[in-house]
PDB file of C-alpha atoms in Angstrom:
ATOM      1  CA  MET A  14      78.861 -30.033  12.726  1.00  0.00           C
ATOM      2  CA  PRO A  15      76.048 -29.656  15.246  1.00  0.00           C
ATOM      3  CA  PRO A  16      76.579 -32.294  18.232  1.00  0.00           C
ATOM      4  CA  LEU A  17      73.295 -34.222  16.960  1.00  0.00           C
ATOM      5  CA  PHE A  18      74.289 -34.118  13.359  1.00  0.00           C
ATOM      6  CA  ARG A  19      77.856 -35.144  14.054  1.00  0.00           C
ATOM      7  CA  CYS A  20      76.601 -37.764  16.436  1.00  0.00           C
ATOM      8  CA  LEU A  21      74.152 -39.208  13.617  1.00  0.00           C
ATOM      9  CA  LEU A  22      76.972 -39.092  11.190  1.00  0.00           C
ATOM     10  CA  LEU A  23      79.468 -41.024  13.112  1.00  0.00           C
ATOM     11  CA  LEU A  24      76.939 -43.685  14.021  1.00  0.00           C
ATOM     12  CA  LEU A  25      75.745 -44.029  10.400  1.00  0.00           C
ATOM     13  CA  CYS A  26      79.525 -44.204   9.591  1.00  0.00           C
ATOM     14  CA  ALA A  27      79.956 -46.976  12.016  1.00  0.00           C
ATOM     15  CA  THR A  28      76.896 -48.927  11.055  1.00  0.00           C
ATOM     16  CA  ILE A  29      77.823 -49.026   7.493  1.00  0.00           C
ATOM     17  CA  GLY A  30      81.412 -49.414   7.679  1.00  0.00           C
ATOM     18  CA  VAL A  31      82.652 -46.014   6.190  1.00  0.00           C
ATOM     19  CA  SER A  32      85.935 -44.737   7.306  1.00  0.00           C
ATOM     20  CA  THR A  33      85.293 -41.440   9.273  1.00  0.00           C
ATOM     21  CA  GLY A  34      88.453 -40.101   8.076  1.00  0.00           C
ATOM     22  CA  LEU A  35      86.933 -38.625   4.863  1.00  0.00           C
ATOM     23  CA  ALA A  36      83.972 -37.369   6.885  1.00  0.00           C
ATOM     24  CA  SER A  37      86.621 -35.521   9.242  1.00  0.00           C
ATOM     25  CA  GLU A  38      88.042 -31.964   8.976  1.00  0.00           C
ATOM     26  CA  PHE A  39      91.542 -30.997   7.998  1.00  0.00           C
ATOM     27  CA  TRP A  40      93.211 -27.952   9.257  1.00  0.00           C
ATOM     28  CA  LEU A  41      95.914 -25.725  10.022  1.00  0.00           C
ATOM     29  CA  LEU A  42      96.550 -24.831  13.558  1.00  0.00           C
ATOM     30  CA  PRO A  43      99.600 -22.662  15.221  1.00  0.00           C
ATOM     31  CA  ALA A  44      99.986 -22.680  18.722  1.00  0.00           C
ATOM     32  CA  ARG A  45      98.790 -19.064  19.254  1.00  0.00           C
ATOM     33  CA  PHE A  46      96.942 -16.919  16.540  1.00  0.00           C
ATOM     34  CA  VAL A  47      98.247 -13.831  17.944  1.00  0.00           C
ATOM     35  CA  VAL A  48     102.260 -13.364  18.221  1.00  0.00           C
ATOM     36  CA  ALA A  49     104.939 -11.134  18.350  1.00  0.00           C
ATOM     37  CA  PRO A  50     106.919  -9.777  15.548  1.00  0.00           C
ATOM     38  CA  GLY A  51     110.023 -12.524  14.984  1.00  0.00           C
ATOM     39  CA  THR A  52     107.965 -15.330  16.559  1.00  0.00           C
ATOM     40  CA  ARG A  53     108.997 -18.877  14.775  1.00  0.00           C
ATOM     41  CA  LEU A  54     105.949 -21.382  14.947  1.00  0.00           C
ATOM     42  CA  HIS A  55     105.522 -24.807  13.968  1.00  0.00           C
ATOM     43  CA  ILE A  56     102.014 -24.879  12.120  1.00  0.00           C
ATOM     44  CA  ARG A  57     100.224 -27.967  12.960  1.00  0.00           C
ATOM     45  CA  VAL A  58      98.516 -29.762  10.459  1.00  0.00           C
ATOM     46  CA  LEU A  59      95.601 -31.799  11.836  1.00  0.00           C
ATOM     47  CA  VAL A  60      92.651 -34.146  10.769  1.00  0.00           C
ATOM     48  CA  GLY A  61      89.942 -34.800  13.006  1.00  0.00           C
ATOM     49  CA  ASP A  62      86.512 -34.070  14.183  1.00  0.00           C
ATOM     50  CA  ASN A  63      84.814 -31.165  16.165  1.00  0.00           C
ATOM     51  CA  PHE A  64      87.725 -29.129  16.140  1.00  0.00           C
ATOM     52  CA  SER A  65      89.604 -31.815  18.158  1.00  0.00           C
ATOM     53  CA  GLY A  66      92.453 -33.763  15.816  1.00  0.00           C
ATOM     54  CA  THR A  67      95.557 -35.452  15.481  1.00  0.00           C
ATOM     55  CA  ARG A  68      98.580 -34.920  13.365  1.00  0.00           C
ATOM     56  CA  TRP A  69      97.754 -35.441   9.532  1.00  0.00           C
ATOM     57  CA  ALA A  70      99.725 -38.677   8.640  1.00  0.00           C
ATOM     58  CA  GLY A  71     100.452 -38.049   5.177  1.00  0.00           C
ATOM     59  CA  GLN A  72     103.562 -37.821   3.302  1.00  0.00           C
ATOM     60  CA  SER A  73     105.176 -34.460   2.271  1.00  0.00           C
ATOM     61  CA  SER A  74     105.135 -35.605  -1.358  1.00  0.00           C
ATOM     62  CA  ARG A  75     101.576 -35.152  -0.980  1.00  0.00           C
ATOM     63  CA  LEU A  76     101.988 -31.246  -0.752  1.00  0.00           C
ATOM     64  CA  THR A  77     101.135 -29.124  -3.650  1.00  0.00           C
ATOM     65  CA  ARG A  78     101.509 -25.777  -2.065  1.00  0.00           C
ATOM     66  CA  PHE A  79     102.325 -24.023   1.426  1.00  0.00           C
ATOM     67  CA  VAL A  80     102.575 -20.203   0.730  1.00  0.00           C
ATOM     68  CA  HIS A  81     103.218 -17.593   3.519  1.00  0.00           C
ATOM     69  CA  TYR A  82     101.331 -14.147   2.648  1.00  0.00           C
ATOM     70  CA  THR A  83     102.582 -11.197   4.491  1.00  0.00           C
ATOM     71  CA  PRO A  84     101.209  -7.512   4.559  1.00  0.00           C
ATOM     72  CA  THR A  85     103.840  -6.950   1.565  1.00  0.00           C
ATOM     73  CA  ASP A  86     104.602  -9.869  -0.202  1.00  0.00           C
ATOM     74  CA  SER A  87     104.407 -13.670  -0.264  1.00  0.00           C
ATOM     75  CA  THR A  88     106.896 -16.829   0.100  1.00  0.00           C
ATOM     76  CA  ASP A  89     106.497 -20.196  -1.524  1.00  0.00           C
ATOM     77  CA  LEU A  90     107.433 -22.441   1.313  1.00  0.00           C
ATOM     78  CA  THR A  91     106.792 -25.634  -0.725  1.00  0.00           C
ATOM     79  CA  PRO A  92     110.344 -26.804  -1.594  1.00  0.00           C
ATOM     80  CA  THR A  93     111.319 -26.127   2.015  1.00  0.00           C
ATOM     81  CA  ALA A  94     108.191 -28.156   3.422  1.00  0.00           C
ATOM     82  CA  ARG A  95     108.950 -31.055   1.108  1.00  0.00           C
ATOM     83  CA  GLN A  96     112.595 -31.602   1.613  1.00  0.00           C
ATOM     84  CA  THR A  97     112.198 -34.530   3.940  1.00  0.00           C
ATOM     85  CA  ASP A  98     109.318 -37.097   4.263  1.00  0.00           C
ATOM     86  CA  THR A  99     108.010 -35.724   7.487  1.00  0.00           C
ATOM     87  CA  LEU A 100     106.275 -32.142   6.592  1.00  0.00           C
ATOM     88  CA  ASN A 101     108.397 -29.045   7.787  1.00  0.00           C
ATOM     89  CA  THR A 102     105.799 -26.358   8.581  1.00  0.00           C
ATOM     90  CA  ALA A 103     107.968 -24.010  10.485  1.00  0.00           C
ATOM     91  CA  VAL A 104     107.109 -20.333   9.692  1.00  0.00           C
ATOM     92  CA  THR A 105     108.749 -17.067  10.923  1.00  0.00           C
ATOM     93  CA  PHE A 106     106.290 -14.229  11.328  1.00  0.00           C
ATOM     94  CA  SER A 107     108.767 -10.866  11.075  1.00  0.00           C
ATOM     95  CA  GLN A 108     106.525  -8.294   9.732  1.00  0.00           C
ATOM     96  CA  PRO A 109     103.483  -6.738  12.099  1.00  0.00           C
ATOM     97  CA  GLY A 110     100.148  -7.045  10.465  1.00  0.00           C
ATOM     98  CA  LEU A 111      98.045 -10.078   9.376  1.00  0.00           C
ATOM     99  CA  HIS A 112      99.605 -13.074   7.923  1.00  0.00           C
ATOM    100  CA  LEU A 113      97.828 -15.892   5.629  1.00  0.00           C
ATOM    101  CA  LEU A 114      99.239 -19.309   5.481  1.00  0.00           C
ATOM    102  CA  ALA A 115      97.583 -21.271   2.337  1.00  0.00           C
ATOM    103  CA  PHE A 116      98.167 -25.200   2.076  1.00  0.00           C
ATOM    104  CA  SER A 117      96.824 -27.919  -0.221  1.00  0.00           C
ATOM    105  CA  THR A 118      97.437 -31.685  -0.693  1.00  0.00           C
ATOM    106  CA  SER A 119      97.242 -33.725  -3.895  1.00  0.00           C
ATOM    107  CA  ALA A 120      94.385 -36.348  -4.351  1.00  0.00           C
ATOM    108  CA  ALA A 121      94.066 -39.990  -2.812  1.00  0.00           C
ATOM    109  CA  VAL A 122      91.411 -42.363  -3.853  1.00  0.00           C
ATOM    110  CA  THR A 123      89.161 -44.391  -2.047  1.00  0.00           C
ATOM    111  CA  VAL A 124      86.582 -46.854  -3.129  1.00  0.00           C
ATOM    112  CA  MET A 125      83.334 -47.609  -1.277  1.00  0.00           C
ATOM    113  CA  GLU A 126      80.654 -50.365  -2.076  1.00  0.00           C
ATOM    114  CA  ALA A 127      77.548 -48.738  -3.528  1.00  0.00           C
ATOM    115  CA  GLY A 128      75.152 -48.274  -0.361  1.00  0.00           C
ATOM    116  CA  LYS A 129      77.988 -47.024   1.824  1.00  0.00           C
ATOM    117  CA  PHE A 130      79.136 -44.450  -0.477  1.00  0.00           C
ATOM    118  CA  ASN A 131      75.236 -43.145  -0.997  1.00  0.00           C
ATOM    119  CA  ALA A 132      74.761 -43.063   2.691  1.00  0.00           C
ATOM    120  CA  TYR A 133      78.128 -41.377   3.164  1.00  0.00           C
ATOM    121  CA  LEU A 134      76.806 -38.451   0.513  1.00  0.00           C
ATOM    122  CA  GLN A 135      73.738 -38.200   2.336  1.00  0.00           C
ATOM    123  CA  ALA A 136      75.464 -37.959   5.780  1.00  0.00           C
ATOM    124  CA  ALA A 137      77.835 -35.392   4.759  1.00  0.00           C
ATOM    125  CA  GLY A 138      75.364 -33.014   3.095  1.00  0.00           C
ATOM    126  CA  LEU A 139      76.367 -33.816  -0.614  1.00  0.00           C
ATOM    127  CA  GLU A 140      72.897 -34.091  -1.747  1.00  0.00           C
ATOM    128  CA  GLU A 141      73.457 -32.625  -5.601  1.00  0.00           C
ATOM    129  CA  ALA A 142      76.382 -35.485  -5.782  1.00  0.00           C
ATOM    130  CA  LEU A 143      73.734 -38.043  -4.572  1.00  0.00           C
ATOM    131  CA  ALA A 144      71.052 -36.854  -6.780  1.00  0.00           C
ATOM    132  CA  LEU A 145      73.276 -37.079 -10.043  1.00  0.00           C
ATOM    133  CA  ARG A 146      74.113 -40.620  -9.097  1.00  0.00           C
ATOM    134  CA  ARG A 147      70.598 -41.264  -8.956  1.00  0.00           C
ATOM    135  CA  GLN A 148      70.082 -39.525 -12.452  1.00  0.00           C
ATOM    136  CA  ARG A 149      72.703 -41.443 -14.079  1.00  0.00           C
ATOM    137  CA  GLN A 150      71.627 -44.858 -12.414  1.00  0.00           C
ATOM    138  CA  GLU A 151      74.566 -45.267 -10.754  1.00  0.00           C
ATOM    139  CA  LEU A 152      73.258 -45.721  -7.190  1.00  0.00           C
ATOM    140  CA  ALA A 153      73.980 -49.760  -7.517  1.00  0.00           C
ATOM    141  CA  GLN A 154      77.760 -48.928  -8.337  1.00  0.00           C
ATOM    142  CA  PRO A 155      80.591 -48.597  -6.106  1.00  0.00           C
ATOM    143  CA  GLY A 156      81.940 -44.737  -5.217  1.00  0.00           C
ATOM    144  CA  ARG A 157      85.190 -44.157  -6.669  1.00  0.00           C
ATOM    145  CA  GLU A 158      86.334 -40.887  -4.990  1.00  0.00           C
ATOM    146  CA  ALA A 159      89.415 -39.053  -5.401  1.00  0.00           C
ATOM    147  CA  TYR A 160      89.576 -36.552  -2.439  1.00  0.00           C
ATOM    148  CA  ARG A 161      91.967 -33.665  -1.673  1.00  0.00           C
ATOM    149  CA  ARG A 162      92.581 -31.039   1.007  1.00  0.00           C
ATOM    150  CA  CYS A 163      92.856 -27.183   1.259  1.00  0.00           C
ATOM    151  CA  ALA A 164      93.525 -25.504   4.326  1.00  0.00           C
ATOM    152  CA  LYS A 165      94.126 -21.978   5.232  1.00  0.00           C
ATOM    153  CA  THR A 166      95.235 -19.785   8.510  1.00  0.00           C
ATOM    154  CA  LEU A 167      95.321 -16.438   9.786  1.00  0.00           C
ATOM    155  CA  LEU A 168      97.545 -15.309  12.348  1.00  0.00           C
ATOM    156  CA  GLN A 169      97.889 -11.575  13.490  1.00  0.00           C
ATOM    157  CA  VAL A 170     101.557 -10.516  14.164  1.00  0.00           C
ATOM    158  CA  GLY A 171     101.848  -7.491  16.855  1.00  0.00           C
ATOM    159  CA  ALA A 172      98.921  -5.400  17.779  1.00  0.00           C
ATOM    160  CA  ALA A 173      95.739  -5.695  15.475  1.00  0.00           C
ATOM    161  CA  SER A 174      95.248  -2.478  13.272  1.00  0.00           C
ATOM    162  CA  ALA A 175      93.411  -1.739  10.211  1.00  0.00           C
ATOM    163  CA  ASP A 176      94.730  -4.225   7.355  1.00  0.00           C
ATOM    164  CA  THR A 177      95.060  -1.900   4.285  1.00  0.00           C
ATOM    165  CA  ALA A 178      96.914  -4.844   2.417  1.00  0.00           C
ATOM    166  CA  ARG A 179      93.371  -6.952   2.901  1.00  0.00           C
ATOM    167  CA  ILE A 180      95.644 -10.006   3.618  1.00  0.00           C
ATOM    168  CA  TYR A 181      92.159 -11.521   5.211  1.00  0.00           C
ATOM    169  CA  ALA A 182      90.601 -11.057   1.661  1.00  0.00           C
ATOM    170  CA  ARG A 183      93.586 -12.463  -0.272  1.00  0.00           C
ATOM    171  CA  VAL A 184      92.264 -15.234  -2.700  1.00  0.00           C
ATOM    172  CA  ALA A 185      95.097 -18.021  -2.515  1.00  0.00           C
ATOM    173  CA  GLY A 186      93.911 -19.806  -5.690  1.00  0.00           C
ATOM    174  CA  LEU A 187      93.256 -22.980  -3.986  1.00  0.00           C
ATOM    175  CA  PRO A 188      90.867 -25.594  -5.859  1.00  0.00           C
ATOM    176  CA  LEU A 189      88.043 -24.534  -3.051  1.00  0.00           C
ATOM    177  CA  GLU A 190      88.696 -22.153  -0.360  1.00  0.00           C
ATOM    178  CA  LEU A 191      87.093 -20.076   2.508  1.00  0.00           C
ATOM    179  CA  VAL A 192      87.727 -16.067   1.973  1.00  0.00           C
ATOM    180  CA  PRO A 193      86.521 -13.683   4.775  1.00  0.00           C
ATOM    181  CA  GLU A 194      85.456 -10.339   3.888  1.00  0.00           C
ATOM    182  CA  GLN A 195      86.239  -8.716   6.668  1.00  0.00           C
ATOM    183  CA  ASN A 196      89.196  -8.750   9.274  1.00  0.00           C
ATOM    184  CA  PRO A 197      88.108 -11.186  12.289  1.00  0.00           C
ATOM    185  CA  TYR A 198      90.883  -9.600  14.576  1.00  0.00           C
ATOM    186  CA  THR A 199      89.636  -6.225  14.167  1.00  0.00           C
ATOM    187  CA  LEU A 200      85.641  -6.985  14.546  1.00  0.00           C
ATOM    188  CA  LYS A 201      83.886  -6.285  17.752  1.00  0.00           C
ATOM    189  CA  PRO A 202      82.564  -9.302  19.749  1.00  0.00           C
ATOM    190  CA  GLY A 203      79.311 -10.324  18.668  1.00  0.00           C
ATOM    191  CA  ALA A 204      80.086  -8.771  14.998  1.00  0.00           C
ATOM    192  CA  SER A 205      79.107 -10.770  11.640  1.00  0.00           C
ATOM    193  CA  LEU A 206      81.571 -12.151   9.562  1.00  0.00           C
ATOM    194  CA  THR A 207      80.895 -12.787   5.876  1.00  0.00           C
ATOM    195  CA  LEU A 208      83.041 -15.508   3.974  1.00  0.00           C
ATOM    196  CA  ARG A 209      83.089 -16.441   0.270  1.00  0.00           C
ATOM    197  CA  VAL A 210      83.170 -19.667  -0.922  1.00  0.00           C
ATOM    198  CA  LEU A 211      85.204 -19.887  -4.107  1.00  0.00           C
ATOM    199  CA  ALA A 212      86.050 -23.197  -6.439  1.00  0.00           C
ATOM    200  CA  ALA A 213      88.935 -22.210  -8.570  1.00  0.00           C
ATOM    201  CA  GLY A 214      88.363 -18.292  -7.837  1.00  0.00           C
ATOM    202  CA  GLN A 215      84.296 -18.753  -8.565  1.00  0.00           C
ATOM    203  CA  PRO A 216      81.600 -18.783  -6.040  1.00  0.00           C
ATOM    204  CA  VAL A 217      79.967 -21.794  -5.058  1.00  0.00           C
ATOM    205  CA  ARG A 218      76.243 -21.742  -4.387  1.00  0.00           C
ATOM    206  CA  GLY A 219      74.417 -23.813  -1.906  1.00  0.00           C
ATOM    207  CA  ALA A 220      77.588 -24.975   0.082  1.00  0.00           C
ATOM    208  CA  LEU A 221      77.536 -26.407   3.343  1.00  0.00           C
ATOM    209  CA  VAL A 222      79.853 -24.170   5.548  1.00  0.00           C
ATOM    210  CA  GLN A 223      80.131 -24.804   9.193  1.00  0.00           C
ATOM    211  CA  LEU A 224      81.623 -23.091  11.895  1.00  0.00           C
ATOM    212  CA  TRP A 225      83.206 -24.155  15.099  1.00  0.00           C
ATOM    213  CA  GLN A 226      83.944 -21.866  17.715  1.00  0.00           C
ATOM    214  CA  ARG A 227      85.905 -22.610  20.973  1.00  0.00           C
ATOM    215  CA  PRO A 228      85.825 -19.983  23.835  1.00  0.00           C
ATOM    216  CA  PRO A 229      88.253 -20.262  26.533  1.00  0.00           C
ATOM    217  CA  GLY A 230      86.429 -22.362  29.492  1.00  0.00           C
ATOM    218  CA  GLN A 231      83.277 -22.829  27.379  1.00  0.00           C
ATOM    219  CA  PRO A 232      81.446 -25.791  25.517  1.00  0.00           C
ATOM    220  CA  MET A 233      82.117 -25.757  21.768  1.00  0.00           C
ATOM    221  CA  GLN A 234      79.824 -23.945  19.599  1.00  0.00           C
ATOM    222  CA  VAL A 235      78.773 -24.925  15.923  1.00  0.00           C
ATOM    223  CA  ILE A 236      76.921 -23.238  13.638  1.00  0.00           C
ATOM    224  CA  ARG A 237      75.678 -24.544  10.010  1.00  0.00           C
ATOM    225  CA  ALA A 238      74.827 -22.592   6.931  1.00  0.00           C
ATOM    226  CA  ARG A 239      74.382 -22.803   3.046  1.00  0.00           C
ATOM    227  CA  SER A 240      76.133 -20.172   1.085  1.00  0.00           C
ATOM    228  CA  ASN A 241      73.977 -18.021  -1.274  1.00  0.00           C
ATOM    229  CA  GLN A 242      73.909 -17.601  -5.201  1.00  0.00           C
ATOM    230  CA  ASN A 243      76.978 -15.351  -4.704  1.00  0.00           C
ATOM    231  CA  GLY A 244      79.096 -18.006  -2.552  1.00  0.00           C
ATOM    232  CA  ARG A 245      78.563 -15.742   0.522  1.00  0.00           C
ATOM    233  CA  VAL A 246      77.578 -17.141   4.170  1.00  0.00           C
ATOM    234  CA  LEU A 247      77.484 -14.964   7.261  1.00  0.00           C
ATOM    235  CA  PHE A 248      78.307 -15.862  11.072  1.00  0.00           C
ATOM    236  CA  ARG A 249      78.303 -14.213  14.082  1.00  0.00           C
ATOM    237  CA  LEU A 250      81.534 -14.206  15.997  1.00  0.00           C
ATOM    238  CA  ALA A 251      81.037 -14.770  19.917  1.00  0.00           C
ATOM    239  CA  GLY A 252      84.238 -13.019  20.723  1.00  0.00           C
ATOM    240  CA  ALA A 253      87.702 -14.066  21.889  1.00  0.00           C
ATOM    241  CA  SER A 254      87.885 -17.807  20.720  1.00  0.00           C
ATOM    242  CA  SER A 255      89.626 -20.122  18.114  1.00  0.00           C
ATOM    243  CA  TYR A 256      87.535 -20.631  14.829  1.00  0.00           C
ATOM    244  CA  LEU A 257      87.329 -23.171  12.496  1.00  0.00           C
ATOM    245  CA  VAL A 258      85.105 -22.813   9.203  1.00  0.00           C
ATOM    246  CA  SER A 259      85.023 -25.915   6.955  1.00  0.00           C
ATOM    247  CA  THR A 260      83.225 -26.814   3.719  1.00  0.00           C
ATOM    248  CA  VAL A 261      83.331 -29.644   0.933  1.00  0.00           C
ATOM    249  CA  ARG A 262      82.458 -29.822  -2.421  1.00  0.00           C
ATOM    250  CA  MET A 263      81.931 -32.950  -4.698  1.00  0.00           C
ATOM    251  CA  VAL A 264      81.845 -32.982  -8.579  1.00  0.00           C
ATOM    252  CA  PRO A 265      82.536 -35.695 -11.243  1.00  0.00           C
ATOM    253  CA  ALA A 266      85.987 -36.255 -11.323  1.00  0.00           C
ATOM    254  CA  PRO A 267      87.972 -35.116 -14.237  1.00  0.00           C
ATOM    255  CA  ASP A 268      89.829 -38.257 -14.973  1.00  0.00           C
ATOM    256  CA  ALA A 269      87.193 -41.158 -15.036  1.00  0.00           C
ATOM    257  CA  LYS A 270      90.093 -43.940 -15.599  1.00  0.00           C
ATOM    258  CA  THR A 271      90.863 -43.236 -11.720  1.00  0.00           C
ATOM    259  CA  ALA A 272      87.728 -41.876  -9.946  1.00  0.00           C
ATOM    260  CA  ASP A 273      84.168 -41.233 -10.575  1.00  0.00           C
ATOM    261  CA  TRP A 274      84.176 -38.374  -7.904  1.00  0.00           C
ATOM    262  CA  GLN A 275      86.398 -35.367  -6.910  1.00  0.00           C
ATOM    263  CA  SER A 276      85.970 -34.042  -3.344  1.00  0.00           C
ATOM    264  CA  THR A 277      87.696 -31.088  -2.161  1.00  0.00           C
ATOM    265  CA  TRP A 278      87.576 -30.139   1.391  1.00  0.00           C
ATOM    266  CA  ALA A 279      88.754 -26.510   2.569  1.00  0.00           C
ATOM    267  CA  THR A 280      88.937 -25.263   6.104  1.00  0.00           C
ATOM    268  CA  LEU A 281      90.033 -21.874   7.468  1.00  0.00           C
ATOM    269  CA  THR A 282      91.223 -21.006  11.038  1.00  0.00           C
ATOM    270  CA  PHE A 283      91.851 -17.804  12.871  1.00  0.00           C
ATOM    271  CA  GLY A 284      91.417 -16.141  16.254  1.00  0.00           C
ATOM    272  CA  GLY A 285      88.256 -14.088  17.110  1.00  0.00           C
ATOM    273  CA  PRO A 286      87.738 -10.405  18.010  1.00  0.00           C
ATOM    274  CA  GLY A 287      89.801  -9.521  21.147  1.00  0.00           C
ATOM    275  CA  ILE A 288      91.961 -12.959  21.221  1.00  0.00           C
ATOM    276  CA  SER A 289      95.395 -12.346  22.860  1.00  0.00           C
ATOM    277  CA  GLY A 290      98.839 -13.847  22.137  1.00  0.00           C
ATOM    278  CA  ARG A 291      98.565 -15.877  25.592  1.00  0.00           C
TER     279      ARG A 291
END
């Protein structure tokens, strides 16, 4: 989020007593986005704000999917990652080319007082959910929300080259995901990157999408945009940087016994044009 918007959201959450955990991003972050073939990395799972986070404290039992896509095949790492209570997210990148990791969690349920929930929806840009609550005359009722997380990261193994396998555009089948239409590692600095917002593989119109870019030695830059009728959104990449893209979707919960609303949070991380493996 832009600094002013983020400050307003944090101030609002503090004022009304809403936990900012729900308004925080959740993302995958490797130590480096460009690595040599054969490198083994621990992929950090982080939660936080403004591209600054701490380790996710969730149990491995909440992991529903952890898949490694390579230029030639894919490997389901979920069983290995869930072997102990602490997540095992170490991955070996053997084959040169672009690699994609996809990660998702099960839902956890939280309940907010009516006024706090309404303010949370407004602050998070979830106006459609707020309008539906108003239409259903539910503004005075507590908000029971089941929230789940989806995260993806793109890494370049070896020198960047034409990705004939189009791993960057691979639809992982997550409940909500961000799918690039170009390879960010082969774009020129200043070029535009188009992403699609997909919910269960279908385009999402009007989704608020935020992009953080962290150029080395420079202040954080944040851009916000809404997806068009085809679920597409366009951002200009400054160049060598670390990037985090985020979106969230709120819909009526499929199981009204446990929650009234289901939110799905999705992120994508990658290194920008010209980034090195240092």
